[in-house]
mmCIF file of C-alpha atoms in Angstrom:
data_model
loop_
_atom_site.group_PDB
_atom_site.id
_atom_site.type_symbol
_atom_site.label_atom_id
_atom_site.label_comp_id
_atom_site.label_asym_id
_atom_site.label_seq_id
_atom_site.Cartn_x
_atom_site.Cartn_y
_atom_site.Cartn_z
ATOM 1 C CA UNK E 1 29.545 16.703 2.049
ATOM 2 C CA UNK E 2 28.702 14.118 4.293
ATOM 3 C CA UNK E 3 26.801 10.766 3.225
ATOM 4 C CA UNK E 4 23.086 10.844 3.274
ATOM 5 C CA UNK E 5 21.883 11.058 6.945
ATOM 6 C CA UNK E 6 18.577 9.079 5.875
ATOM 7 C CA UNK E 7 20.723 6.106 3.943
ATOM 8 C CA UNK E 8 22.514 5.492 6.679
ATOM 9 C CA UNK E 9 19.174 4.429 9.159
ATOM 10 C CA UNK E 10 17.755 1.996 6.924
ATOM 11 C CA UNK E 11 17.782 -0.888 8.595
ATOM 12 C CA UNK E 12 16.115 0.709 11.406
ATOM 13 C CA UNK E 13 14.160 3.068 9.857
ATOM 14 C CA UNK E 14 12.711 0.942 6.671
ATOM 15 C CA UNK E 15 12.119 -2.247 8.464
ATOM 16 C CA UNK E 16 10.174 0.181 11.347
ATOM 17 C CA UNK E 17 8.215 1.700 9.029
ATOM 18 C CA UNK E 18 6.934 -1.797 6.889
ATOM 19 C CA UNK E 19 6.981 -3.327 10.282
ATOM 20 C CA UNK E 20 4.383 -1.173 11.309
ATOM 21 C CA UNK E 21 2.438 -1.392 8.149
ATOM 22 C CA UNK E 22 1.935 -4.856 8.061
ATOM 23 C CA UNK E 23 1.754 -5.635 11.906
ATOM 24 C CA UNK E 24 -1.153 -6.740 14.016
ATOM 25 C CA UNK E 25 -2.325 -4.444 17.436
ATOM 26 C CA UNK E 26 0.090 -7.056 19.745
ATOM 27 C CA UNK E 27 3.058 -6.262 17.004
ATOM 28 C CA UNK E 28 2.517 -2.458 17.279
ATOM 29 C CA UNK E 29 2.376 -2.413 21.228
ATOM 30 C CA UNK E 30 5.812 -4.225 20.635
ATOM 31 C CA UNK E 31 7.245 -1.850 18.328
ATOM 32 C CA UNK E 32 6.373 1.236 20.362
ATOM 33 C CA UNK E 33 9.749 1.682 21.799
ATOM 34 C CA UNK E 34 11.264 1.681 18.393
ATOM 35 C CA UNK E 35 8.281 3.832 16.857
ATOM 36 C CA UNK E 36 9.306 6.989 19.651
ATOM 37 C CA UNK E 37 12.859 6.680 18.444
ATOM 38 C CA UNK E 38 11.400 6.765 14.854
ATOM 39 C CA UNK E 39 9.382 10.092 15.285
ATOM 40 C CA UNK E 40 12.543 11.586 16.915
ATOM 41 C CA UNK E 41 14.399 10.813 14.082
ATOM 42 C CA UNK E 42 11.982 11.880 11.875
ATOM 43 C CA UNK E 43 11.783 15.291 14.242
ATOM 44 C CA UNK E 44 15.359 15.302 13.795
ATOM 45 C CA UNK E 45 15.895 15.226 9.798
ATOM 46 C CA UNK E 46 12.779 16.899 8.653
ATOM 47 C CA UNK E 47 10.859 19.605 9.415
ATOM 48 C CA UNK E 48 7.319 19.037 9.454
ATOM 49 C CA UNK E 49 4.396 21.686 7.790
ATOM 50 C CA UNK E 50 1.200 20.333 8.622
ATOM 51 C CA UNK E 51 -1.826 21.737 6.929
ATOM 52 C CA UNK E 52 -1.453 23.737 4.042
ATOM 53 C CA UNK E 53 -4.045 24.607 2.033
ATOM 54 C CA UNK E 54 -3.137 24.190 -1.204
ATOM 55 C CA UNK E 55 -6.558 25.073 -2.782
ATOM 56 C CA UNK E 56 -10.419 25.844 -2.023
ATOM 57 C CA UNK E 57 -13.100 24.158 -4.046
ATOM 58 C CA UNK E 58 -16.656 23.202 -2.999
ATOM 59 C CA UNK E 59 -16.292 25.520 0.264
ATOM 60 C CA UNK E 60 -13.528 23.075 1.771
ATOM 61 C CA UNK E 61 -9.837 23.707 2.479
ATOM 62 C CA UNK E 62 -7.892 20.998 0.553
ATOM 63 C CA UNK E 63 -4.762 20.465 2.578
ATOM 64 C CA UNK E 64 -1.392 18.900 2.468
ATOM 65 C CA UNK E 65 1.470 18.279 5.135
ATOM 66 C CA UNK E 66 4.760 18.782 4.023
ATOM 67 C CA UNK E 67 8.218 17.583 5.312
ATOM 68 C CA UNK E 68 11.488 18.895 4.314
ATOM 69 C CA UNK E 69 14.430 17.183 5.308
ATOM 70 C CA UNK E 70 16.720 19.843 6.848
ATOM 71 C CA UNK E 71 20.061 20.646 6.128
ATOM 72 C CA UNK E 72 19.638 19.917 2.236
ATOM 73 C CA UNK E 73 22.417 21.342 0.144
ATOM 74 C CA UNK E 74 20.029 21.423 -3.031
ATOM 75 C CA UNK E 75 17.025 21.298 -4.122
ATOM 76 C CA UNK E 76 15.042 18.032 -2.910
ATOM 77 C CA UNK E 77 13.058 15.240 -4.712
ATOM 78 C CA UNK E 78 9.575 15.260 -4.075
ATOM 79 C CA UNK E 79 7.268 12.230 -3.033
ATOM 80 C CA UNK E 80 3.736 13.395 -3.620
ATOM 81 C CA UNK E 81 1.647 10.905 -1.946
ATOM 82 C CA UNK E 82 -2.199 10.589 -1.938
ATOM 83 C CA UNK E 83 -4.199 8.106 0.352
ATOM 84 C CA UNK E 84 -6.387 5.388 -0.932
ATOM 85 C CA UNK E 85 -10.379 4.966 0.006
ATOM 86 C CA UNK E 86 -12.662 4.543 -2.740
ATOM 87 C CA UNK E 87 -12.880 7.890 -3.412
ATOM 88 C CA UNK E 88 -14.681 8.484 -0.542
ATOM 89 C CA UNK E 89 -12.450 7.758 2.357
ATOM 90 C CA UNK E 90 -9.535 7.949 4.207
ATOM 91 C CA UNK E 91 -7.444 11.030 5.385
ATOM 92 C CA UNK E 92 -3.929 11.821 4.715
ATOM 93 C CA UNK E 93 -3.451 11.399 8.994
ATOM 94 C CA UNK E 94 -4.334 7.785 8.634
ATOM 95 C CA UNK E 95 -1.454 7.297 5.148
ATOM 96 C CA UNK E 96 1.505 8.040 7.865
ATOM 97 C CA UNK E 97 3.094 5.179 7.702
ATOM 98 C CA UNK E 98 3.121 4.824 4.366
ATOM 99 C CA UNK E 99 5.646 7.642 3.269
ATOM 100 C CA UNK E 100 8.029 6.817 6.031
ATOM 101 C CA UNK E 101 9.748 4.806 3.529
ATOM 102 C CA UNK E 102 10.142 7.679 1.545
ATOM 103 C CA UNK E 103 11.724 9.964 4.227
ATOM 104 C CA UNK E 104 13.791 7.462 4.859
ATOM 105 C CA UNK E 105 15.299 7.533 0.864
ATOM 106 C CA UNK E 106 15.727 11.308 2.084
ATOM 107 C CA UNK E 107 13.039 12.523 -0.340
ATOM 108 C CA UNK E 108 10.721 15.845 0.462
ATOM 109 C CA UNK E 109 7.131 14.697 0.548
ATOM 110 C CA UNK E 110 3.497 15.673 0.143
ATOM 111 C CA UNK E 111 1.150 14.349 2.111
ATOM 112 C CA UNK E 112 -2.517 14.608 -0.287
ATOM 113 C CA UNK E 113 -5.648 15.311 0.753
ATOM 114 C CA UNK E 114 -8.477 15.708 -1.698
ATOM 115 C CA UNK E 115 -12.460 16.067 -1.910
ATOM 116 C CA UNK E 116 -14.042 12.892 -1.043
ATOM 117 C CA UNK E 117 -17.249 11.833 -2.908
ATOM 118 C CA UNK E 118 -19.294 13.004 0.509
ATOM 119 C CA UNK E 119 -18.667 16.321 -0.641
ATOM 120 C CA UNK E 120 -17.868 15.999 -4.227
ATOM 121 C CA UNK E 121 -18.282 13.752 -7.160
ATOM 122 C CA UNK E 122 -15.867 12.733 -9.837
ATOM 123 C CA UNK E 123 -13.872 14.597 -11.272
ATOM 124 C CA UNK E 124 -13.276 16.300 -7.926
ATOM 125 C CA UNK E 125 -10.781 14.175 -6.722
ATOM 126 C CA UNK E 126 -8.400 13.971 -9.909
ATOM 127 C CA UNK E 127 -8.728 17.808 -10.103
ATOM 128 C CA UNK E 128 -7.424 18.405 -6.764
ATOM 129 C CA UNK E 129 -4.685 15.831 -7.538
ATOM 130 C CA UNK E 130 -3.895 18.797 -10.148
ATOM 131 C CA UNK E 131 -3.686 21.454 -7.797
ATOM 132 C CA UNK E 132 -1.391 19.699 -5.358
ATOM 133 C CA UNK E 133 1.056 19.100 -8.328
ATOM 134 C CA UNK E 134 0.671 23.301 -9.090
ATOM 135 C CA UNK E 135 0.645 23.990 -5.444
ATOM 136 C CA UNK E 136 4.007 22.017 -5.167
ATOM 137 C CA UNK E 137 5.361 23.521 -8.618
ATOM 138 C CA UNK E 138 4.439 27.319 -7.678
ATOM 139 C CA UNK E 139 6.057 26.946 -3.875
ATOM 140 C CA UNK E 140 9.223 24.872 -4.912
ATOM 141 C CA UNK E 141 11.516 27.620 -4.159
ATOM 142 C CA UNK E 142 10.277 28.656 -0.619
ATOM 143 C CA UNK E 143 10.911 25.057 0.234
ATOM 144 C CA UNK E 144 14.288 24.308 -2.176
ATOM 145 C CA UNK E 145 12.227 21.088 -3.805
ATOM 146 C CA UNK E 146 13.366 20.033 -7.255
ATOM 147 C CA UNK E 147 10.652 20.569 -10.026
ATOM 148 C CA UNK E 148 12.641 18.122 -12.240
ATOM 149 C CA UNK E 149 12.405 15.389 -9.767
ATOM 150 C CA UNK E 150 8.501 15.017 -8.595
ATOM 151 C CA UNK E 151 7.053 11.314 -8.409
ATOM 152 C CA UNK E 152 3.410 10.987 -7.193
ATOM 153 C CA UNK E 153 2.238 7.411 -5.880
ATOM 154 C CA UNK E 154 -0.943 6.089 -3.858
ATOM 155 C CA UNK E 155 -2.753 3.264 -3.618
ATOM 156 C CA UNK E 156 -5.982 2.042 -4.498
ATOM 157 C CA UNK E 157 -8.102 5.099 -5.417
ATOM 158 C CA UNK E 158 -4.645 7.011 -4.334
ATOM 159 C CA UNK E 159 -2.869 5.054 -6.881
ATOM 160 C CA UNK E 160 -5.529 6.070 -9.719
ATOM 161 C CA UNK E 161 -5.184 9.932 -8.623
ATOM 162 C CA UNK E 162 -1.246 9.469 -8.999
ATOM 163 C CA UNK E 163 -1.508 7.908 -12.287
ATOM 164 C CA UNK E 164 -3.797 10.774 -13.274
ATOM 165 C CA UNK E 165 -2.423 13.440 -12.034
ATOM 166 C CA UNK E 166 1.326 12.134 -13.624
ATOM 167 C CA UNK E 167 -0.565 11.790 -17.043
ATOM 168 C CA UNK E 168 -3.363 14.233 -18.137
ATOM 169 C CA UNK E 169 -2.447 16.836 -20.391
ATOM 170 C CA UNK E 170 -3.363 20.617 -19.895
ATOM 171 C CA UNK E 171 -5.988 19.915 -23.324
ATOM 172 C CA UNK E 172 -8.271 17.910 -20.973
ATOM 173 C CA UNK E 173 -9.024 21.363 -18.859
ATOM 174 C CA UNK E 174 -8.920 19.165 -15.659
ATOM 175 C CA UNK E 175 -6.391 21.782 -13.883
ATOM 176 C CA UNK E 176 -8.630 24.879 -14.778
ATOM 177 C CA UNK E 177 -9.672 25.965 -11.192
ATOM 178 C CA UNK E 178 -6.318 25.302 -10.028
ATOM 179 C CA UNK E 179 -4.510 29.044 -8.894
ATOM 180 C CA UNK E 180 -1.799 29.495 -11.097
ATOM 181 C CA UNK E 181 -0.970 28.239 -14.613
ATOM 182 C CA UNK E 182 2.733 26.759 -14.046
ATOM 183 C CA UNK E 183 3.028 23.903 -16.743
ATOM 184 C CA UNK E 184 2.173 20.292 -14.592
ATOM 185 C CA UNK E 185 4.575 17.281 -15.142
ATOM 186 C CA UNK E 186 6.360 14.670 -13.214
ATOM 187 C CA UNK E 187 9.220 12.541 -13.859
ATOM 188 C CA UNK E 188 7.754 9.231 -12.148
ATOM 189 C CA UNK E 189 4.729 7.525 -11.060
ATOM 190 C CA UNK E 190 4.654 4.445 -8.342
ATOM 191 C CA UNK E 191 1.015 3.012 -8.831
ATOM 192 C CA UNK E 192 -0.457 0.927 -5.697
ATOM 193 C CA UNK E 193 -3.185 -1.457 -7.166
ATOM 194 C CA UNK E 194 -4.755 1.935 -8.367
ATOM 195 C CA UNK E 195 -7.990 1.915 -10.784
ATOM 196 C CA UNK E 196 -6.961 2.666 -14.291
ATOM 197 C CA UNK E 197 -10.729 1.834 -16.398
ATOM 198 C CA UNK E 198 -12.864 3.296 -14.262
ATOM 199 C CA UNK E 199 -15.736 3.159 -16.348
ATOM 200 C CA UNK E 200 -15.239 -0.854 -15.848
ATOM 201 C CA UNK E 201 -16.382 -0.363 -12.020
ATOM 202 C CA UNK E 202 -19.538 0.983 -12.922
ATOM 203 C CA UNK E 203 -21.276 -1.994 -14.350
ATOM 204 C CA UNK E 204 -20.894 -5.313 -15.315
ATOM 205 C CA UNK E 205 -18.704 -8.527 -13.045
ATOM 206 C CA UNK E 206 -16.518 -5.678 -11.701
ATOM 207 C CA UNK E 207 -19.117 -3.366 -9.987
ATOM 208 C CA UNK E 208 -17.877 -1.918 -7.170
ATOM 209 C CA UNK E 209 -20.385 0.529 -4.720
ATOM 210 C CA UNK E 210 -16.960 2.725 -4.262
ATOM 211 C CA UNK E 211 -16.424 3.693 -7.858
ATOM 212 C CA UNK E 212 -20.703 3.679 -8.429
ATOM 213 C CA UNK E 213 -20.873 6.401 -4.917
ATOM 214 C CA UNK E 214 -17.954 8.642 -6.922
ATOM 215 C CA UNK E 215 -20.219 9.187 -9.734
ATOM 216 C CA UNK E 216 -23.333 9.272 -8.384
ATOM 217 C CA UNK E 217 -26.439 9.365 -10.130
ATOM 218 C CA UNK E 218 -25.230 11.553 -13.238
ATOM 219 C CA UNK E 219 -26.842 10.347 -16.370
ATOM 220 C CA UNK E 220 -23.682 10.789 -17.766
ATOM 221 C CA UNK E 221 -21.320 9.397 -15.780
ATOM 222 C CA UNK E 222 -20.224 7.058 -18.098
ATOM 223 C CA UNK E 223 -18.312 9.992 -20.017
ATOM 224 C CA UNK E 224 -16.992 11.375 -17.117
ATOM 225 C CA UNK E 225 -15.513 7.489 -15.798
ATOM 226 C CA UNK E 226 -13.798 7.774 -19.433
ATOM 227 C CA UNK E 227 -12.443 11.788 -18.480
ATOM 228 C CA UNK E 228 -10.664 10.211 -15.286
ATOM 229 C CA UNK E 229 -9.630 7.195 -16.413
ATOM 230 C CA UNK E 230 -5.708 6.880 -16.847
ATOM 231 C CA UNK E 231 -5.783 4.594 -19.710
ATOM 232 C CA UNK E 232 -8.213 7.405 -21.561
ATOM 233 C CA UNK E 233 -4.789 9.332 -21.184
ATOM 234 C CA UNK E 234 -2.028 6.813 -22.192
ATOM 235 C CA UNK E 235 0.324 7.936 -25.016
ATOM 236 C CA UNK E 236 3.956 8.640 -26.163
ATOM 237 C CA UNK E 237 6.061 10.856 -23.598
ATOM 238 C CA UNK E 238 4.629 9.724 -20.410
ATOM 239 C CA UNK E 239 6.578 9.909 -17.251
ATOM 240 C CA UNK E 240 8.125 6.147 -16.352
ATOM 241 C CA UNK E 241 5.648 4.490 -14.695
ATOM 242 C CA UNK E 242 5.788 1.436 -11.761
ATOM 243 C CA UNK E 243 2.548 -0.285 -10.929
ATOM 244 C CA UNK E 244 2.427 -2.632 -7.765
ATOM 245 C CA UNK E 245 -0.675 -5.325 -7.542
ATOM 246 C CA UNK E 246 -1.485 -8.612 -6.177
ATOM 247 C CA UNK E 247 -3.098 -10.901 -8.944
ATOM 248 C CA UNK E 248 -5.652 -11.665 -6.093
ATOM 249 C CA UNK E 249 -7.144 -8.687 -5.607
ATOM 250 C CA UNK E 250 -10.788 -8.541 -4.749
ATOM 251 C CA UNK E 251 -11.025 -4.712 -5.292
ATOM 252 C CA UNK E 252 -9.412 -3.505 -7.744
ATOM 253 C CA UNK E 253 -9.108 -5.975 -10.658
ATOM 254 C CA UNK E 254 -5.782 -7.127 -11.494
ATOM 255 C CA UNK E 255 -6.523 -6.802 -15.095
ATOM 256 C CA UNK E 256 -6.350 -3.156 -14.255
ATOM 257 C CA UNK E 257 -2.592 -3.236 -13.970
ATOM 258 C CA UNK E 258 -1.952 -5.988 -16.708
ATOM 259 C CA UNK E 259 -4.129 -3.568 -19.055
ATOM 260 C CA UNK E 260 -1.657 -0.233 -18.578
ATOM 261 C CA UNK E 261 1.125 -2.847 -18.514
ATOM 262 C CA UNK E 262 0.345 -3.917 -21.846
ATOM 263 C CA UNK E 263 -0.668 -0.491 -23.468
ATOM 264 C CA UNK E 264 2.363 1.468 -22.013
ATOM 265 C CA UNK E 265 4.092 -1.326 -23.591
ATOM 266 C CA UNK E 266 3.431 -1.105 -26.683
ATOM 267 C CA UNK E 267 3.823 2.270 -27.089
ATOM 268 C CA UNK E 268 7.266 1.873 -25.708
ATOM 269 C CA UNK E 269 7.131 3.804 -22.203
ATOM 270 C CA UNK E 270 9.414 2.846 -19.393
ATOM 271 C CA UNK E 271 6.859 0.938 -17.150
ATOM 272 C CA UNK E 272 7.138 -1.903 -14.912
ATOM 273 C CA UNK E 273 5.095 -4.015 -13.533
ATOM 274 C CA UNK E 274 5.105 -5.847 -9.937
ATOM 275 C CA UNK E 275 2.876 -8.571 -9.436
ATOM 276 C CA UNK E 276 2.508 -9.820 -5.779
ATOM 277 C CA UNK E 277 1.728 -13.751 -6.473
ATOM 278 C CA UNK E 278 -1.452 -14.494 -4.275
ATOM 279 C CA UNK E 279 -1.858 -10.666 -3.196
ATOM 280 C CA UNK E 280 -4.837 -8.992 -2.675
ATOM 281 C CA UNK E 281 -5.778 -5.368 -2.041
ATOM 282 C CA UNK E 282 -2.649 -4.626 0.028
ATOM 283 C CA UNK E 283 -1.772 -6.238 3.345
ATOM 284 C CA UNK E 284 1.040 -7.961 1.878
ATOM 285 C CA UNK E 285 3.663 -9.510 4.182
ATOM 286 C CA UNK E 286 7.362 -8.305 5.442
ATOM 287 C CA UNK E 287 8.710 -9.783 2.748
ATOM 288 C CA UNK E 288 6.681 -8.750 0.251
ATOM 289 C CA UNK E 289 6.258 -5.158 1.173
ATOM 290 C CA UNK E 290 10.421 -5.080 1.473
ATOM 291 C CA UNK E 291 10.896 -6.868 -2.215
ATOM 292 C CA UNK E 292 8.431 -3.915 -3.480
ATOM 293 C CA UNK E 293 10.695 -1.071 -2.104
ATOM 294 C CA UNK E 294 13.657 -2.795 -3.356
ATOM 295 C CA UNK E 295 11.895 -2.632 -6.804
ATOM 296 C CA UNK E 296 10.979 0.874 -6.003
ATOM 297 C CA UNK E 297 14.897 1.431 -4.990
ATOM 298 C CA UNK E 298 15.566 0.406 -7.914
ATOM 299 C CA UNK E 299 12.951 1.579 -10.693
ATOM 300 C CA UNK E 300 13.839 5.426 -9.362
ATOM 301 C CA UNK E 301 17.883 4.751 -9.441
ATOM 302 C CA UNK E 302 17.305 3.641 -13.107
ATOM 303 C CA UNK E 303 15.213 6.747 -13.789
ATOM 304 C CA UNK E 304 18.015 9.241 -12.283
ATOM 305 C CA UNK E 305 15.620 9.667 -9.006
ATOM 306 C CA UNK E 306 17.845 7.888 -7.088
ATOM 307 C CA UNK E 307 19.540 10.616 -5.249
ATOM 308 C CA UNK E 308 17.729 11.795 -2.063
ATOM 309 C CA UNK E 309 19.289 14.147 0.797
ATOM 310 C CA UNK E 310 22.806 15.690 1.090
ATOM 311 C CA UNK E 311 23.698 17.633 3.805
ATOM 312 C CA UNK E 312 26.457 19.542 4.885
ATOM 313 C CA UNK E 313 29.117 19.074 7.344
#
C-alpha cells in the first residue's frame, strides 16, 4: 500500500482550494496557474460523475455529481455536501470550491442539489436531502463507498439540510417519496452557520424574507418550520455533530448554533462547537477558514473518519 496520494498534496492542494474561497477577482486571476494544475490533479485522482439524478419530485430531476477517487483499495468515506441559498438559491456548480478540501482528505463526495423554494416549498428541500442520503446508501456498491462512514455538511440553508438530513428519524415520514426503503443514517455532521429553529425566522427580531419565501403563504407554516427544524429532532443517539459560526452573523443568528450546542450538550452527544470571533455569514479569512479544517481534521480523526484514500502500488 502506498501512502494516501491526496495527503501528500496538501499544502498545495488545501491552501489552493481556501485560497480560492476567500480571494478577491485580482487574487483568482493570480491563482489561475495553480487552479489548472489543481483540476488536473483533481482529473488525475478522481473520477468525476456529473449529473445523476438521484430522484424526481415536482416534475424536476434532482441531481448530484459524484467523484470517486480512483485506485481505492476499499470502500471510500463519503462527503455529502449540499449548497447554501436561503432555500431558494444557489446550485451545486457554484459550491465547487467548497468540497475541494474534502477531495483533498481523499474522501468520495456528493455534490447536492435540491428543490429550491421557486419550485417548491418547505419541506421540499429537507426531503430531497433524504433521498440523496438513500440514493447514496442504495448505489454504495457500484461505486465501493462506505455506508458506515457518510458525513453530510453545508452551509447556511446547506448546513440546516445536513443537520436534517443526519438527524430525522424514519417516524417523521419525511423520506416517504424517496425510491427505496434502505434504513438512512450517518456517522457525522459538519454544520456551516446552518438554521436550526426555523420557525424563529418567520417572525419576530429574526425575520428573514429567505426563510418567510420557503414557506410561503401556508396558514400553517408555523407547524411545518417546527417539522424541519433540527432542534425539533435533537435526542439521544445522534450522529457527532460539528457546527462552524461567526458570533457576528447577520443571517443566520448565532444563537442558532449556541442553542444545538447547548441541547446536544446536555443530552450528552459528541458535538462541538466553532465560533469564528467577529465572523459573519461566511467570508472568513485564510486563517480562519484553515483553523476550521484543522478542527474539521481533527473532529473526524476523533470520530474514526479520519482515514480517507488508499491506493495500491
Amino acid at each position: 500500500m502506498e501512502e494516501n496520494m491526496c495527503k501528500r498534496s496538501l499544502p498545495f492542494v488545501m491552501l489552493v482550494g481556501i485560497t480560492l474561497l476567500v480571494a478577491g477577482p485580482t487574487d483568482v486571476n493570480a491563482q489561475l496557474g495553480e487552479t489548472t494544475s489543481f483540476l488536473a490533479h483533481v482529473s488525475n485522482q478522481y473520477r468525476v460523475i456529473p449529473n445523476v439524478t438521484y430522484h424526481i419530485a415536482s416534475n424536476q430531476e434532482n441531481k448530484l455529481d459524484l467523484y470517486v477517487p480512483r485506485g481505492a483499495t476499499g470502500p471510500t468515506p463519503v462527503l455529502m455536501y449540499i449548497h447554501g441559498g436561503g432555500w431558494v438559491g444557489g446550485t451545486k456548480e457554484s459550491s465547487v470550491l467548497r468540497i475541494l478540501p474534502y477531495l483533498e482528505m481523499g474522501w468520495a463526495v456528493a455534490n447536492v442539489e435540491y428543490r429550491l423554494g421557486a419550485v417548491a416549498r418547505a419541506p421540499a428541500a429537507v426531503e430531497d436531502g433524504l433521498c440523496a442520503l438513500r440514493w447514496v446508501i442504495r448505489n454504495s456498491g457500484q461505486y465501493n463507498l462506505d455506508t458506515s462512514r457518510i458525513v453530510t455538511t453545508g452551509n447556511s440553508a446547506g448546513g440546516h439540510l445536513a443537520l436534517t438530513t443526519g438527524m430525522i428519524p424514519a417516524s417523521a415520514g419525511l423520506d416517504r417519496e424517496c425510491p427505496g426503503n434502505e434504513e438512512l443514517s450517518v456517522a457525522a455532521i459538519i454544520n456551516w452557520y446552518g438554521i436550526t429553529e426555523v420557525g424563529d425566522l418567520l417572525d419576530g427580531p429574526n425575520t428573514k424574507s429567505y426563510a418567510v419565501e420557503w414557506m410561503g403563504s401556508l396558514e400553517n407554516r408555523f407547524e411545518i418550520a417546527e417539522r424541519v427544524s433540527p432542534m425539533t429532532y435533537v435526542r439521544a443517539g445522534l450522529p457527532p455533530t460539528l457546527t462552524i459560526h461567526g458570533d457576528a452573523d447577520p443571517t443566520v443568528p448565532y444563537q442558532h448554533a449556541v442553542m444545538l450546542h447547548e441541547k446536544l450538550d446536555e443530552l450528552g452527544i459528541p458535538n462541538e462547537l466553532h465560533t469564528v470571533p467577529g465572523g459573519r455569514h461566511g467570508g472568513f479569512n485564510q486563517e480562519q477558514t484553515l483553523a476550521i479544517f484543522e478542527t474539521i481534521r481533527r473532529f473526524l480523526s476523533q470520530h474514526g473518519l479520519g482515514a480517507g484514500l488508499t491506493t495500491a502500488q
